[in-house]
Short mmCIF file of C-alpha atoms and ligand atoms in Angstrom, two decimals:
data_model
loop_
_atom_site.label_atom_id
_atom_site.label_comp_id
_atom_site.label_asym_id
_atom_site.label_seq_id
_atom_site.Cartn_x
_atom_site.Cartn_y
_atom_site.Cartn_z
CA UNK A 1 157.65 90.50 58.36
CA UNK A 2 156.30 93.15 56.05
CA UNK A 3 157.81 91.71 52.87
CA UNK A 4 155.11 90.54 50.48
CA UNK A 5 152.24 91.90 52.56
CA UNK A 6 149.29 94.00 51.35
CA UNK A 7 148.10 97.22 52.96
CA UNK A 8 144.33 97.44 52.59
CA UNK A 9 143.04 98.63 55.97
CA UNK A 10 144.85 101.06 58.31
CA UNK A 11 144.68 98.41 61.04
CA UNK A 12 146.35 95.69 58.90
CA UNK A 13 149.72 96.35 60.51
CA UNK A 14 150.54 95.96 64.19
CA UNK A 15 151.98 98.81 66.23
CA UNK A 16 155.41 97.11 66.01
CA UNK A 17 155.18 96.85 62.23
CA UNK A 18 154.22 100.52 61.99
CA UNK A 19 157.23 101.37 64.14
CA UNK A 20 159.47 99.52 61.66
CA UNK A 21 158.04 101.59 58.80
CA UNK A 22 158.40 104.88 60.69
CA UNK A 23 161.94 104.06 61.80
CA UNK A 24 162.87 103.36 58.23
CA UNK A 25 161.17 106.58 57.06
CA UNK A 26 163.29 108.48 59.61
CA UNK A 27 166.44 106.96 58.11
CA UNK A 28 165.37 108.01 54.63
CA UNK A 29 164.55 111.54 55.81
CA UNK A 30 167.97 111.94 57.41
CA UNK A 31 169.87 110.70 54.36
CA UNK A 32 167.72 110.41 51.20
CA UNK A 33 170.76 110.01 48.92
CA UNK A 34 171.68 106.74 50.54
CA UNK A 35 168.40 105.17 49.40
CA UNK A 36 168.17 106.59 45.91
CA UNK A 37 169.01 103.24 44.28
CA UNK A 38 167.17 101.00 46.68
CA UNK A 39 164.43 100.03 44.24
CA UNK A 40 166.55 99.98 41.12
CA UNK A 41 165.07 97.48 38.65
CA UNK A 42 161.70 97.40 40.44
CA UNK A 43 158.42 98.59 38.96
CA UNK A 44 155.49 100.15 40.78
CA UNK A 45 152.09 100.06 39.03
CA UNK A 46 149.61 102.81 39.86
CA UNK A 47 146.06 101.77 38.91
CA UNK A 48 143.87 104.81 39.39
CA UNK A 49 140.26 103.99 38.54
CA UNK A 50 139.40 107.53 39.57
CA UNK A 51 141.68 110.54 39.38
CA UNK A 52 143.55 111.67 42.47
CA UNK A 53 146.57 113.60 41.35
CA UNK A 54 147.80 114.32 44.85
CA UNK A 55 147.91 110.68 45.94
CA UNK A 56 149.28 109.39 42.66
CA UNK A 57 152.11 111.94 42.58
CA UNK A 58 153.01 111.05 46.14
CA UNK A 59 153.37 107.34 45.30
CA UNK A 60 155.13 107.95 42.00
CA UNK A 61 157.57 110.44 43.53
CA UNK A 62 158.24 107.95 46.32
CA UNK A 63 159.11 105.17 43.86
CA UNK A 64 161.22 107.44 41.63
CA UNK A 65 163.18 108.71 44.62
CA UNK A 66 163.98 105.10 45.49
CA UNK A 67 165.39 104.60 41.99
CA UNK A 68 162.45 102.49 40.77
CA UNK A 69 160.20 102.85 37.74
CA UNK A 70 156.49 103.53 37.42
CA UNK A 71 153.75 102.32 35.07
CA UNK A 72 149.98 102.76 35.29
CA UNK A 73 146.91 104.76 34.39
CA UNK A 74 145.45 107.84 36.02
CA UNK A 75 141.84 107.37 34.93
CA UNK A 76 140.15 104.25 33.60
CA UNK A 77 138.86 105.60 30.24
CA UNK A 78 142.03 104.89 28.36
CA UNK A 79 142.62 101.39 29.68
CA UNK A 80 141.34 97.87 29.26
CA UNK A 81 139.14 98.66 32.24
CA UNK A 82 137.02 100.75 29.90
CA UNK A 83 136.48 97.61 27.86
CA UNK A 84 134.99 95.98 30.93
CA UNK A 85 137.86 93.89 32.25
CA UNK A 86 137.27 92.62 35.77
CA UNK A 87 139.53 93.70 38.63
CA UNK A 88 140.55 90.08 39.19
CA UNK A 89 141.78 89.80 35.58
CA UNK A 90 143.48 93.21 35.54
CA UNK A 91 145.53 92.54 38.66
CA UNK A 92 146.73 89.15 37.42
CA UNK A 93 147.96 90.78 34.22
CA UNK A 94 149.64 93.65 36.06
CA UNK A 95 151.37 91.15 38.34
CA UNK A 96 153.27 89.88 35.28
CA UNK A 97 154.80 93.33 34.77
CA UNK A 98 155.08 95.03 38.15
CA UNK A 99 156.59 94.19 41.55
CA UNK A 100 154.11 96.19 43.63
CA UNK A 101 150.77 97.86 42.87
CA UNK A 102 148.84 100.84 44.20
CA UNK A 103 145.09 100.93 43.57
CA UNK A 104 142.62 103.76 43.88
CA UNK A 105 139.02 102.85 43.08
CA UNK A 106 135.61 104.48 43.60
CA UNK A 107 134.12 101.20 44.85
CA UNK A 108 134.62 100.04 48.43
CA UNK A 109 136.66 96.87 48.75
CA UNK A 110 138.15 96.96 45.23
CA UNK A 111 141.80 96.91 46.44
CA UNK A 112 140.93 94.08 48.82
CA UNK A 113 139.45 92.12 45.94
CA UNK A 114 142.59 92.71 43.86
CA UNK A 115 144.82 91.58 46.73
CA UNK A 116 143.00 88.25 46.83
CA UNK A 117 144.18 87.42 43.30
CA UNK A 118 147.91 88.08 43.63
CA UNK A 119 150.96 87.55 45.81
CA UNK A 120 152.34 90.88 44.64
CA UNK A 121 151.94 93.51 47.39
CA UNK A 122 148.82 95.66 46.86
CA UNK A 123 148.43 99.05 48.52
CA UNK A 124 145.01 100.66 48.92
CA UNK A 125 145.25 104.31 47.87
CA UNK A 126 141.60 105.02 48.68
CA UNK A 127 138.48 102.97 47.93
CA UNK A 128 135.47 105.27 47.79
CA UNK A 129 134.67 106.65 51.21
CA UNK A 130 135.93 103.47 52.84
CA UNK A 131 139.66 103.33 53.67
CA UNK A 132 142.78 105.31 52.87
CA UNK A 133 145.52 103.71 54.96
CA UNK A 134 148.52 105.64 53.62
CA UNK A 135 146.84 108.88 54.73
CA UNK A 136 146.78 107.45 58.25
CA UNK A 137 150.44 106.45 57.98
CA UNK A 138 151.20 109.99 56.83
CA UNK A 139 149.37 111.48 59.82
CA UNK A 140 151.18 109.20 62.26
CA UNK A 141 154.64 109.85 60.83
CA UNK A 142 154.01 113.61 60.88
CA UNK A 143 152.96 113.49 64.53
CA UNK A 144 155.87 111.25 65.47
CA UNK A 145 158.38 113.44 63.68
CA UNK A 146 157.07 116.71 65.07
CA UNK A 147 156.21 115.68 68.63
CA UNK A 148 158.70 112.85 69.03
CA UNK A 149 156.09 110.34 70.22
CA UNK A 150 152.70 108.84 69.51
CA UNK A 151 151.52 108.32 73.09
CA UNK A 152 150.41 110.52 75.96
CA UNK A 153 148.94 113.13 73.61
CA UNK A 154 145.75 115.15 73.62
CA UNK A 155 144.39 115.02 70.11
CA UNK A 156 141.70 117.40 68.99
CA UNK A 157 139.74 116.52 65.86
CA UNK A 158 137.58 119.30 64.55
CA UNK A 159 134.86 119.58 61.94
CA UNK A 160 132.97 116.83 60.17
CA UNK A 161 133.68 113.78 62.31
CA UNK A 162 130.78 111.77 60.94
CA UNK A 163 131.67 111.32 57.29
CA UNK A 164 135.44 111.89 57.38
CA UNK A 165 137.13 108.52 56.97
CA UNK A 166 140.60 109.94 57.64
CA UNK A 167 139.35 111.05 61.04
CA UNK A 168 137.95 107.62 61.90
CA UNK A 169 141.15 105.87 60.87
CA UNK A 170 143.32 108.32 62.78
CA UNK A 171 141.27 107.88 65.96
CA UNK A 172 141.50 104.10 65.73
CA UNK A 173 145.20 104.17 64.93
CA UNK A 174 146.11 106.63 67.71
CA UNK A 175 143.96 104.79 70.25
CA UNK A 176 146.39 101.85 70.03
CA UNK A 177 149.07 103.95 71.75
CA UNK A 178 149.04 104.48 75.53
CA UNK A 179 147.44 107.41 77.30
CA UNK A 180 146.14 109.28 74.32
CA UNK A 181 143.11 111.45 74.89
CA UNK A 182 140.70 112.54 72.19
CA UNK A 183 138.74 115.78 72.09
CA UNK A 184 136.09 115.53 69.41
CA UNK A 185 134.91 118.95 68.28
CA UNK A 186 131.89 119.03 66.00
CA UNK A 187 128.24 120.05 65.72
CA UNK A 188 125.83 117.46 67.10
CA UNK A 189 124.84 116.35 63.61
CA UNK A 190 128.41 115.58 62.65
CA UNK A 191 129.65 113.65 65.67
CA UNK A 192 131.55 110.38 65.23
CA UNK A 193 129.42 107.40 64.13
CA UNK A 194 128.03 105.02 66.76
CA UNK A 195 130.33 102.13 65.87
CA UNK A 196 133.36 104.29 66.59
CA UNK A 197 131.95 105.60 69.88
CA UNK A 198 131.27 101.98 70.86
CA UNK A 199 134.85 101.09 69.93
CA UNK A 200 136.23 103.89 72.13
CA UNK A 201 134.03 102.95 75.09
CA UNK A 202 134.81 99.22 74.81
CA UNK A 203 138.53 99.89 74.65
CA UNK A 204 138.33 102.34 77.55
CA UNK A 205 139.77 105.20 75.53
CA UNK A 206 139.60 108.65 77.07
CA UNK A 207 137.48 110.96 74.89
CA UNK A 208 135.08 113.84 75.12
CA UNK A 209 132.75 115.48 72.65
CA UNK A 210 132.33 119.25 72.52
CA UNK A 211 130.71 121.75 70.19
CA UNK A 212 133.20 124.59 70.15
CA UNK A 213 136.88 124.67 69.30
CA UNK A 214 137.60 127.81 71.37
CA UNK A 215 136.54 125.98 74.55
CA UNK A 216 139.25 123.35 74.26
CA UNK A 217 142.03 124.56 71.96
CA UNK A 218 144.34 125.46 74.86
CA UNK A 219 144.44 121.79 75.98
CA UNK A 220 145.49 120.25 72.67
CA UNK A 221 148.84 118.85 71.51
CA UNK A 222 147.47 118.16 68.03
CA UNK A 223 144.65 119.88 66.19
CA UNK A 224 143.40 117.92 63.20
CA UNK A 225 141.13 120.12 61.10
CA UNK A 226 138.56 118.91 58.59
CA UNK A 227 136.03 120.73 56.52
CA UNK A 228 132.42 121.27 57.61
CA UNK A 229 130.05 121.61 54.70
CA UNK A 230 127.08 123.88 55.12
CA UNK A 231 124.68 121.35 53.62
CA UNK A 232 125.54 118.83 56.34
CA UNK A 233 123.80 120.96 58.97
CA UNK A 234 120.17 120.13 59.67
CA UNK A 235 119.16 123.70 60.33
CA UNK A 236 120.34 127.14 59.39
CA UNK A 237 120.19 128.40 62.99
CA UNK A 238 122.84 125.91 64.16
CA UNK A 239 124.95 126.69 61.15
CA UNK A 240 124.98 130.41 61.89
CA UNK A 241 125.55 129.81 65.59
CA UNK A 242 128.47 127.44 65.12
CA UNK A 243 130.12 128.03 61.75
CA UNK A 244 132.90 130.27 63.06
CA UNK A 245 133.78 127.67 65.67
CA UNK A 246 135.11 125.39 62.97
CA UNK A 247 137.29 127.94 61.26
CA UNK A 248 140.81 128.14 62.59
CA UNK A 249 142.18 131.70 62.63
CA UNK A 250 145.00 133.56 64.38
CA UNK A 251 142.69 134.60 67.22
CA UNK A 252 142.08 130.99 68.17
CA UNK A 253 145.75 130.11 67.61
CA UNK A 254 146.65 132.66 70.31
CA UNK A 255 145.01 130.45 72.92
CA UNK A 256 146.73 127.27 71.73
CA UNK A 257 149.84 125.71 73.25
CA UNK A 258 153.15 126.90 71.88
CA UNK A 259 154.02 123.37 70.74
CA UNK A 260 150.62 122.36 69.37
CA UNK A 261 150.66 121.20 65.74
CA UNK A 262 147.91 121.82 63.21
CA UNK A 263 147.22 119.09 60.67
CA UNK A 264 144.76 118.82 57.79
CA UNK A 265 144.39 116.04 55.19
CA UNK A 266 144.12 118.69 52.39
CA UNK A 267 142.76 120.08 50.19
CA UNK A 268 141.58 122.85 52.44
CA UNK A 269 138.71 125.18 51.60
CA UNK A 270 138.16 127.84 54.26
CA UNK A 271 138.34 125.90 57.52
CA UNK A 272 141.87 127.18 58.13
CA UNK A 273 142.24 130.82 57.24
CA UNK A 274 145.36 131.52 55.19
CA UNK A 275 146.78 133.84 57.86
CA UNK A 276 147.44 130.69 59.93
CA UNK A 277 149.77 129.32 57.21
CA UNK A 278 152.59 131.54 58.48
CA UNK A 279 152.26 130.24 62.03
CA UNK A 280 155.14 127.86 62.85
CA UNK A 281 152.61 125.43 64.30
CA UNK A 282 150.94 124.92 60.91
CA UNK A 283 152.20 121.61 59.52
CA UNK A 284 149.64 120.74 56.89
CA UNK A 285 151.89 121.48 53.94
CA UNK A 286 154.84 119.66 55.44
CA UNK A 287 152.49 116.73 55.98
CA UNK A 288 152.61 116.09 52.22
CA UNK A 289 156.37 115.62 52.46
CA UNK A 290 155.99 113.10 55.24
CA UNK A 291 153.39 111.41 53.06
CA UNK A 292 155.99 110.81 50.40
CA UNK A 293 158.62 109.60 52.88
CA UNK A 294 156.26 107.19 54.57
CA UNK A 295 155.29 105.78 51.16
CA UNK A 296 158.97 105.33 50.34
CA UNK A 297 159.46 103.38 53.55
CA UNK A 298 156.29 101.37 52.92
CA UNK A 299 157.26 100.42 49.36
CA UNK A 300 160.76 99.37 50.46
CA UNK A 301 159.41 97.28 53.34
CA UNK A 302 156.76 95.53 51.24
CA UNK A 303 159.33 94.77 48.55
CA UNK A 304 161.76 93.57 51.21
CA UNK A 305 164.61 95.73 49.89
CA UNK A 306 165.10 97.77 53.06
CA UNK A 307 168.30 96.01 54.25
CA UNK B 1 98.72 69.79 72.17
CA UNK B 2 98.66 67.90 68.92
CA UNK B 3 100.61 64.69 69.25
CA UNK B 4 102.72 63.45 66.44
CA UNK B 5 104.12 59.96 66.69
CA UNK B 6 107.72 59.53 67.67
CA UNK B 7 109.88 58.60 64.73
CA UNK B 8 112.03 55.52 64.35
CA UNK B 9 114.84 56.85 62.27
CA UNK B 10 115.29 60.40 61.06
CA UNK B 11 115.70 63.94 62.22
CA UNK B 12 113.86 66.19 64.64
CA UNK B 13 114.57 69.89 64.38
CA UNK B 14 113.48 71.33 67.69
CA UNK B 15 113.34 74.73 69.41
CA UNK B 16 112.71 76.57 66.18
CA UNK B 17 111.61 80.12 66.84
CA UNK B 18 107.83 80.26 66.20
CA UNK B 19 107.19 81.32 62.61
CA UNK B 20 110.54 80.11 61.29
CA UNK B 21 109.46 76.46 60.95
CA UNK B 22 107.83 77.12 57.61
CA UNK B 23 110.98 78.84 56.30
CA UNK B 24 113.13 75.87 57.20
CA UNK B 25 110.50 73.49 55.87
CA UNK B 26 110.64 75.26 52.52
CA UNK B 27 114.41 75.62 52.54
CA UNK B 28 114.77 71.84 52.98
CA UNK B 29 112.26 71.27 50.18
CA UNK B 30 110.09 69.15 52.44
CA UNK B 31 106.87 70.05 50.61
CA UNK B 32 108.02 67.62 47.92
CA UNK B 33 109.03 64.85 50.30
CA UNK B 34 107.80 61.30 49.67
CA UNK B 35 108.48 60.24 53.25
CA UNK B 36 106.68 61.17 56.48
CA UNK B 37 107.22 64.76 57.52
CA UNK B 38 105.57 66.80 60.26
CA UNK B 39 105.67 70.55 60.74
CA UNK B 40 104.37 71.52 64.14
CA UNK B 41 103.77 75.19 64.64
CA UNK B 42 103.32 77.17 67.85
CA UNK B 43 103.96 74.28 70.21
CA UNK B 44 104.34 75.40 73.86
CA UNK B 45 107.96 75.75 74.96
CA UNK B 46 109.44 76.51 78.36
CA UNK B 47 112.40 78.26 76.81
CA UNK B 48 110.76 80.15 73.96
CA UNK B 49 107.10 80.41 74.97
CA UNK B 50 106.13 79.10 71.55
CA UNK B 51 108.22 77.07 69.16
CA UNK B 52 108.03 75.20 65.88
CA UNK B 53 109.23 71.62 65.40
CA UNK B 54 109.96 69.64 62.26
CA UNK B 55 110.05 65.84 62.28
CA UNK B 56 111.46 64.01 59.31
CA UNK B 57 111.19 60.26 59.00
CA UNK B 58 114.23 59.87 56.80
CA UNK B 59 117.94 60.64 56.74
CA UNK B 60 118.52 63.77 54.69
CA UNK B 61 121.46 66.03 54.03
CA UNK B 62 121.25 69.48 55.51
CA UNK B 63 123.45 72.53 55.31
CA UNK B 64 123.86 73.40 58.97
CA UNK B 65 125.36 76.78 58.05
CA UNK B 66 122.19 77.92 56.34
CA UNK B 67 120.02 76.51 59.12
CA UNK B 68 122.18 78.38 61.63
CA UNK B 69 121.59 81.58 59.72
CA UNK B 70 117.83 81.06 59.64
CA UNK B 71 117.68 80.32 63.37
CA UNK B 72 120.90 79.86 65.38
CA UNK B 73 119.03 78.68 68.47
CA UNK B 74 117.44 75.55 67.06
CA UNK B 75 118.61 72.04 67.91
CA UNK B 76 118.88 69.09 65.59
CA UNK B 77 118.29 65.60 66.96
CA UNK B 78 119.41 62.62 64.90
CA UNK B 79 117.16 59.69 65.74
CA UNK B 80 118.05 56.03 65.28
CA UNK B 81 116.13 53.06 66.74
CA UNK B 82 113.72 55.56 68.31
CA UNK B 83 116.39 57.15 70.47
CA UNK B 84 118.36 60.34 70.06
CA UNK B 85 121.73 59.28 68.75
CA UNK B 86 123.16 62.73 68.31
CA UNK B 87 122.16 66.23 69.38
CA UNK B 88 123.55 69.06 67.29
CA UNK B 89 123.48 72.57 68.73
CA UNK B 90 123.72 75.18 66.05
CA UNK B 91 125.42 78.50 66.27
CA UNK B 92 125.99 81.35 63.88
CA UNK B 93 128.68 80.42 61.36
CA UNK B 94 131.90 82.48 61.45
CA UNK B 95 132.06 82.77 57.69
CA UNK B 96 129.22 82.77 55.21
CA UNK B 97 129.85 82.36 51.52
CA UNK B 98 127.33 83.31 48.85
CA UNK B 99 124.29 83.24 51.11
CA UNK B 100 124.07 86.86 52.16
CA UNK B 101 124.33 89.30 49.24
CA UNK B 102 125.84 92.72 49.90
CA UNK B 103 123.34 95.42 48.99
CA UNK B 104 125.68 98.39 49.41
CA UNK B 105 125.67 100.14 46.00
CA UNK B 106 129.15 101.53 46.71
CA UNK B 107 130.56 98.03 47.28
CA UNK B 108 132.85 96.40 44.72
CA UNK B 109 130.46 93.44 44.66
CA UNK B 110 128.05 95.69 42.73
CA UNK B 111 130.37 95.87 39.69
CA UNK B 112 132.69 92.86 39.61
CA UNK B 113 131.45 89.86 37.63
CA UNK B 114 131.34 86.38 39.19
CA UNK B 115 132.28 87.68 42.61
CA UNK B 116 131.65 85.55 45.68
CA UNK B 117 129.98 87.47 48.49
CA UNK B 118 131.69 86.59 51.77
CA UNK B 119 130.53 87.75 55.18
CA UNK B 120 132.20 87.36 58.57
CA UNK B 121 130.49 87.20 61.94
CA UNK B 122 131.47 90.22 64.02
CA UNK B 123 129.14 89.87 67.00
CA UNK B 124 127.60 86.55 67.91
CA UNK B 125 125.31 88.08 70.49
CA UNK B 126 123.63 90.55 68.15
CA UNK B 127 124.13 88.36 65.06
CA UNK B 128 126.03 91.02 63.11
CA UNK B 129 127.77 90.07 59.89
CA UNK B 130 130.20 92.22 57.93
CA UNK B 131 130.86 92.24 54.18
CA UNK B 132 134.53 91.32 53.67
CA UNK B 133 134.88 94.01 51.03
CA UNK B 134 133.02 97.11 52.22
CA UNK B 135 132.48 96.29 55.95
CA UNK B 136 128.72 96.91 55.60
CA UNK B 137 126.90 95.35 58.54
CA UNK B 138 123.98 92.92 58.20
CA UNK B 139 121.99 91.16 60.88
CA UNK B 140 121.44 87.46 60.50
CA UNK B 141 117.70 88.01 60.88
CA UNK B 142 117.69 90.05 57.64
CA UNK B 143 118.90 87.05 55.68
ZN1 ZN C 1 129.92 94.92 50.49
#
């Protein structure tokens, strides 16, 4: 049962529960009109303790498209938060007004804390560099919709694999499905953290770590790009030697499979050159649409209005 | 070896890792005791090489969770009528409330008033604990 649950960590839901959400998202995608009154009379609160227009719009559009209403703040200056109200007090007040709440907060664990003070469903919309579970749901729904499955795939993750939380969550989430193989493409300094490598080894997940995208791109079903920042390199020599490896351009796309999909959590800087945008395999803008649909399905499931 | 008389009724904390006896002694406030107390340091031990032992000639209340955090390998013997009535083997507690403080400056515990710091054991073998809010890892030996 998803009704009444919180979503704080990407691993909070079982594979079966995720399937329920994705199945419902598919129904919405195929006939959005049918669900446009589903949340009539319900209120979603968006508590954004730091601005993130992209994420907030996605949640608000999701609720409005389900026929619900939205209240909230987009930065804490204007709210009681600025007067020093604790998270525990804020959430108990909000629970009197809203049916479901989305929280974004610069401090790690803030949405978890809020969820401990209310029975109203709480969704984590990003807590510092810690977790961002609806991004992971977005990634999974995009893959499922475009490739028709979540198992038996070769998934390339390219760029900064050390600090990117979306990458860590995606690896953990995809490793729960059978026969997935991971190709981790990054400079030595930006490889996945030890805890994650340990997790992959302990769970006998097939993975390899390489330095250059061009060596492996022809093997991939999915290419998940992230940004590599120059200041993350330890030395200039490595940066000059490798920088072009982490920029996706049409030359590299020529070697890739015809059905490979390119994903990116956005915003992009220069790690995908704009000439790739026209390639039919580029799905990073469509990903935002799946993000909204998966949030619609999530909201409906947590409110228990999906029948 | 120094011999300390067997006690009639009380508690013997044995197999304390050498050097930790004094910590436990202080934690239990035994420096202010008005009953017989012995702290034996660096006693030879087959298992540990060297160990500390505390003998307390009195029944006192102890928080086994905190003792487990200080040294999960120690044993507690409850003595009555000069015999061991009960032997308690400690292990690392699964959940620790308000003993470990999260030091991660990015953690919500750094800003929320009156928050209770809760840690969960993630690996008994290595003694790793995880903050329930930010997942920061601590080792029980850091406590
Ligand atoms: Zn913490």
